[in-house]
mmCIF file with all atom_site columns, C-alpha atoms in Angstrom:
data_model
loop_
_atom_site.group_PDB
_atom_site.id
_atom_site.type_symbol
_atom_site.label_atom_id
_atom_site.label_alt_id
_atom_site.label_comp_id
_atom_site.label_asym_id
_atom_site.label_entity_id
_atom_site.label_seq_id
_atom_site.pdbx_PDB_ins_code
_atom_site.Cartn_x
_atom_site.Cartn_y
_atom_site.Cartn_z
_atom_site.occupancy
_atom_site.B_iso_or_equiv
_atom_site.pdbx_formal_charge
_atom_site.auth_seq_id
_atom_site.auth_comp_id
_atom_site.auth_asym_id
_atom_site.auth_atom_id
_atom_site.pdbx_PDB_model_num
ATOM 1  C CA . UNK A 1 1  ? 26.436  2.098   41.330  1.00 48.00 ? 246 UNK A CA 1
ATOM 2  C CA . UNK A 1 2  ? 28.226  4.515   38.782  1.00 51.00 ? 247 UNK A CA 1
ATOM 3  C CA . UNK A 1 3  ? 28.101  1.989   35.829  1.00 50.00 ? 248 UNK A CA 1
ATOM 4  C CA . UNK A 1 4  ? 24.603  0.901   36.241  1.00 49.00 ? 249 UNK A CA 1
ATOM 5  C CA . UNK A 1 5  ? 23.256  4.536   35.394  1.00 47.00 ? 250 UNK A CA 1
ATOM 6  C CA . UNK A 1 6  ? 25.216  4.550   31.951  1.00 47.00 ? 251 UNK A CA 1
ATOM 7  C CA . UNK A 1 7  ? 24.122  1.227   31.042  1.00 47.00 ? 252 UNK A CA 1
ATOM 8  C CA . UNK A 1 8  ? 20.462  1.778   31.878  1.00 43.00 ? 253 UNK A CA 1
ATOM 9  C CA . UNK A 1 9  ? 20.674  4.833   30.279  1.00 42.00 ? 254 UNK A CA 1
ATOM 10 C CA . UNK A 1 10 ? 21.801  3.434   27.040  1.00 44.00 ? 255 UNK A CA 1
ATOM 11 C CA . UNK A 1 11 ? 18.925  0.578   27.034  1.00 41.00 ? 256 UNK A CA 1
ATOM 12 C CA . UNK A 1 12 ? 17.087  3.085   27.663  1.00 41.00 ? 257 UNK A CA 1
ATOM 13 C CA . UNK A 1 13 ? 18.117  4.840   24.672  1.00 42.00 ? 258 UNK A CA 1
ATOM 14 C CA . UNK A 1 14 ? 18.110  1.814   22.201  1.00 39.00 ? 259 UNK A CA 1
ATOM 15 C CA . UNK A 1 15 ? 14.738  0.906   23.446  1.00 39.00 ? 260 UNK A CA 1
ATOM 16 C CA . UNK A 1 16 ? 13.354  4.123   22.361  1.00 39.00 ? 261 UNK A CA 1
ATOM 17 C CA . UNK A 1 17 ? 15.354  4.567   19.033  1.00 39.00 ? 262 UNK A CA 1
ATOM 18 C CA . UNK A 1 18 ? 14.057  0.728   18.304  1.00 38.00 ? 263 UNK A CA 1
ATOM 19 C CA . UNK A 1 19 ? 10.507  2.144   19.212  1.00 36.00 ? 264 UNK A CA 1
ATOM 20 C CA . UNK A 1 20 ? 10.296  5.416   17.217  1.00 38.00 ? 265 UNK A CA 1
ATOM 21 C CA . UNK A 1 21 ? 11.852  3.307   14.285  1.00 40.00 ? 266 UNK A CA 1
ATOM 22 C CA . UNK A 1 22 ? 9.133   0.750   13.766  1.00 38.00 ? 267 UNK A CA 1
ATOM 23 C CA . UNK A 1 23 ? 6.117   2.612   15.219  1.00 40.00 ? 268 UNK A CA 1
ATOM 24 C CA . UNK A 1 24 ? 7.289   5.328   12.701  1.00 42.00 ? 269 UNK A CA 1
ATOM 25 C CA . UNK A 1 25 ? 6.986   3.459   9.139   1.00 48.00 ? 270 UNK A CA 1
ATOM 26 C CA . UNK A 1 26 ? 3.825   1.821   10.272  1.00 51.00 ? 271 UNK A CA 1
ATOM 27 C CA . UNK A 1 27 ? 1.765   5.163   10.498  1.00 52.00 ? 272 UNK A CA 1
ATOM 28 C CA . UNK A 1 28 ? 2.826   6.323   7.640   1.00 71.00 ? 273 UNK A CA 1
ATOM 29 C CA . UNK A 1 29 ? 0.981   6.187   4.427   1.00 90.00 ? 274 UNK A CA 1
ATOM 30 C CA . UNK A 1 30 ? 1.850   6.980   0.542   1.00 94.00 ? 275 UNK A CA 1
ATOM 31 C CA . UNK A 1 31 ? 1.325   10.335  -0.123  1.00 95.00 ? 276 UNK A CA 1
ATOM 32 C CA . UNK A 1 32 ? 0.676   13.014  -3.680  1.00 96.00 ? 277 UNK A CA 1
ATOM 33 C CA . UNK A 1 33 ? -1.230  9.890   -5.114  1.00 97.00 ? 278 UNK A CA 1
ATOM 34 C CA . UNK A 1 34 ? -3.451  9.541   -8.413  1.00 97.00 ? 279 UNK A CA 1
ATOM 35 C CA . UNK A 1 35 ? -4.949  7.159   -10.268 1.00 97.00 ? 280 UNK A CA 1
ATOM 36 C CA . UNK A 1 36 ? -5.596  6.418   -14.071 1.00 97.00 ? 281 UNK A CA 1
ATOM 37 C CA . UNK A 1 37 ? -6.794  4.581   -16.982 1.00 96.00 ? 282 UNK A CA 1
ATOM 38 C CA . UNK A 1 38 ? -5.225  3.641   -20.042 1.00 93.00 ? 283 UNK A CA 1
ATOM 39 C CA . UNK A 1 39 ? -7.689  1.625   -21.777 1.00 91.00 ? 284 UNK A CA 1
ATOM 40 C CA . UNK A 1 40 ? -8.240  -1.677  -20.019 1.00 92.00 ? 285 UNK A CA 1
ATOM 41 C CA . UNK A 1 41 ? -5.222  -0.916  -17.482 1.00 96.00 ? 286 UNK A CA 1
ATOM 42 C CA . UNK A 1 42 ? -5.618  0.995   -14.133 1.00 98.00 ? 287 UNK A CA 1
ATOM 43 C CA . UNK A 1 43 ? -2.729  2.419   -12.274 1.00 98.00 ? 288 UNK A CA 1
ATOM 44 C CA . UNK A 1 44 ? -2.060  3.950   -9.355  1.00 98.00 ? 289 UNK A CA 1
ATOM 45 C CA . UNK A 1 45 ? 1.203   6.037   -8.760  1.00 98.00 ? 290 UNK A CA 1
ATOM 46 C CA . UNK A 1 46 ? 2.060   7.863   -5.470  1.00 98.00 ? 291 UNK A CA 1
ATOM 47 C CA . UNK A 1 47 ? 4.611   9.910   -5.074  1.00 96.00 ? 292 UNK A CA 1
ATOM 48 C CA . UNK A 1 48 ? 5.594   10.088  -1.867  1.00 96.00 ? 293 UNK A CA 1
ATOM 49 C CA . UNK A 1 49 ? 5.447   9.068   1.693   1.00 95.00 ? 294 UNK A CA 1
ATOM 50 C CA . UNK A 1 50 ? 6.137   5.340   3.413   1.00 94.00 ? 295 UNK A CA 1
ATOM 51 C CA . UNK A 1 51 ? 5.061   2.088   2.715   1.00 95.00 ? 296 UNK A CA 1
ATOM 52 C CA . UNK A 1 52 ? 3.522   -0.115  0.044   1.00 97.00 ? 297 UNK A CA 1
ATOM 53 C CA . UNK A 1 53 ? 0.594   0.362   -2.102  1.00 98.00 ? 298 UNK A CA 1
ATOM 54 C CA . UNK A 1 54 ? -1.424  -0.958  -5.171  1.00 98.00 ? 299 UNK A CA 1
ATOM 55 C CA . UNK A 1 55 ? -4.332  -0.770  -7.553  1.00 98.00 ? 300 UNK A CA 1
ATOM 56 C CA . UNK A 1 56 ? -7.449  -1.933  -6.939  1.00 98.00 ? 301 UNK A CA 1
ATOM 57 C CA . UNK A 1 57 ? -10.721 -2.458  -8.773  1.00 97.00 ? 302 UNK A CA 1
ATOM 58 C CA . UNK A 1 58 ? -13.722 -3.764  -7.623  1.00 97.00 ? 303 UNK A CA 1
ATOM 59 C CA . UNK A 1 59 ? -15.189 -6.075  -9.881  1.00 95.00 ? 304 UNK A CA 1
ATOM 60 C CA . UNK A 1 60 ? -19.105 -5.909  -10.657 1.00 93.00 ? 305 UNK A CA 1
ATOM 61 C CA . UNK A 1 61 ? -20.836 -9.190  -11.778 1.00 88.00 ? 306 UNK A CA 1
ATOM 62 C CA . UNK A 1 62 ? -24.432 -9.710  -10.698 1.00 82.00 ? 307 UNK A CA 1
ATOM 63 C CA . UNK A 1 63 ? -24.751 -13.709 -12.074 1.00 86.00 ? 308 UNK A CA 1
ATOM 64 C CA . UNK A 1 64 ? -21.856 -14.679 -10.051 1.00 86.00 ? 309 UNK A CA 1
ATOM 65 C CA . UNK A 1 65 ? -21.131 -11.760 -7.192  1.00 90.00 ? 310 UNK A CA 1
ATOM 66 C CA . UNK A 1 66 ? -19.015 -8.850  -6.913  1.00 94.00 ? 311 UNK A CA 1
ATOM 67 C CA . UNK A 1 67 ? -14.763 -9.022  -5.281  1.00 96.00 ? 312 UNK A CA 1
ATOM 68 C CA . UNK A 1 68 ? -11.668 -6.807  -5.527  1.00 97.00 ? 313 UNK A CA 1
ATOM 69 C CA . UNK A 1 69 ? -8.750  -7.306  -7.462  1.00 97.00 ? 314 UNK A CA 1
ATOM 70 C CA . UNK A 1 70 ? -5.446  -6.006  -6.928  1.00 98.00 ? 315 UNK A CA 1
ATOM 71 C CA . UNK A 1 71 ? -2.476  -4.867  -8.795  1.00 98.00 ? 316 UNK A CA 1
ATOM 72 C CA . UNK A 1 72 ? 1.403   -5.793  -7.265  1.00 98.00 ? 317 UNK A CA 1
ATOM 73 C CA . UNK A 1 73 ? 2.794   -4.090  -4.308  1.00 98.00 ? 318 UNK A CA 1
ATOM 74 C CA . UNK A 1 74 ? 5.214   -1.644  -5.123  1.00 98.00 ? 319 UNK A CA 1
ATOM 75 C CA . UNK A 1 75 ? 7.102   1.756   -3.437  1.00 97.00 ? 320 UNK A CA 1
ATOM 76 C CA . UNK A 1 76 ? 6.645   5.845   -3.412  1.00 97.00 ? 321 UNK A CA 1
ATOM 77 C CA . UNK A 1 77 ? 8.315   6.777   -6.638  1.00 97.00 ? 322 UNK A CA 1
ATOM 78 C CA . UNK A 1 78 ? 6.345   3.068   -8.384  1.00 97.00 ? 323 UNK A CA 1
ATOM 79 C CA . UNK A 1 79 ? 3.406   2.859   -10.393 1.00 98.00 ? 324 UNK A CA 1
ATOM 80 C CA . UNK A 1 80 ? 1.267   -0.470  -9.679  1.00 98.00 ? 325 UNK A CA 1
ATOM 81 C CA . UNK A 1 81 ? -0.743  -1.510  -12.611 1.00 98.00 ? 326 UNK A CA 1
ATOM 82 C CA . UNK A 1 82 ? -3.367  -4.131  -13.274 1.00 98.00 ? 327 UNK A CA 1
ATOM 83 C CA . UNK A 1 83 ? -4.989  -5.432  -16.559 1.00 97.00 ? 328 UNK A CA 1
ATOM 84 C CA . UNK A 1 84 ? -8.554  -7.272  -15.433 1.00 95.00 ? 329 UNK A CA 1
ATOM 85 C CA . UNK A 1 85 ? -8.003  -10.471 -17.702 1.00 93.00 ? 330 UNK A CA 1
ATOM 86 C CA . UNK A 1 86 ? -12.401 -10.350 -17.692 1.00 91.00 ? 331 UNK A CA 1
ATOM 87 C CA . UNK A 1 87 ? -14.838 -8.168  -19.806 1.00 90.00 ? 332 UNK A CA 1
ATOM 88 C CA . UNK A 1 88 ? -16.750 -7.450  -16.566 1.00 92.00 ? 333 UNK A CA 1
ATOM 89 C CA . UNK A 1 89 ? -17.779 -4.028  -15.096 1.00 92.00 ? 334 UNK A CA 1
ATOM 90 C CA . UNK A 1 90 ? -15.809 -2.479  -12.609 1.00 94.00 ? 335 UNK A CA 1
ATOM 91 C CA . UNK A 1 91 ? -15.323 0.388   -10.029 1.00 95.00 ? 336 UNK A CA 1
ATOM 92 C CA . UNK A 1 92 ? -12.312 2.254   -9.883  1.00 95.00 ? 337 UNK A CA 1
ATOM 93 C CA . UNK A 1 93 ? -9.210  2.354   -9.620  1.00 97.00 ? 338 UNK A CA 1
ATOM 94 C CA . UNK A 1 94 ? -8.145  2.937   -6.474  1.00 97.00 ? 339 UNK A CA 1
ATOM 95 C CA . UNK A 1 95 ? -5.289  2.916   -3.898  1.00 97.00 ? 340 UNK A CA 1
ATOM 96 C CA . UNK A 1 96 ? -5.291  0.013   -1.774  1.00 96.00 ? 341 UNK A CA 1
ATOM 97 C CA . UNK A 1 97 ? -2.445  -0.557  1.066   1.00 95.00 ? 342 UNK A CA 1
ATOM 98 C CA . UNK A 1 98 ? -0.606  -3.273  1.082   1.00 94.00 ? 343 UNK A CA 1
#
């Protein structure tokens, strides 16, 4: 009975390390972010915290409709920018979550 206590103990323990490890990273959110303009460009930079992030616009064009439109994926510590390739309004940017 003596050696099922440390092995259940140990699952135990692995289960919960495995636990806090992904539930941990999934809460988490980019932190210290801000967001610019250079011209046509938008860019969003945050510089800290967990997970991915990028720029986002949201594109205004009455004839046809109105979507967003995203810049890459990137890391705390990246900047994600985006260039519309358009002439149409838009709102923003800001940080979307990838």
């Amino acid at each position: 009975m003596r050696t099922r206590k440390p092995a259940a103990l140990a699952a135990t323990a692995l289960l919960t390390a495995a636990l806090v490890g992904i539930a941990t990273p999934a809460h988490a959110a980019p932190t210290d972010c801000t967001t610019g303009r250079d011209g046509k460009t938008v860019w969003v930079y945050c510089g800290g915290g967990y997970g991915q992030y990028r720029v986002s616009i949201y594109v205004i064009n009455p004839p046809t409709g109105s979507w967003p439109e995203y810049g890459p994926c990137v890391f705390p510590g990246q900047r994600s920018e985006y260039t519309p390739y358009h002439n149409y309004s838009f709102l923003g940017p800001a940080v979307a979550y990838c």
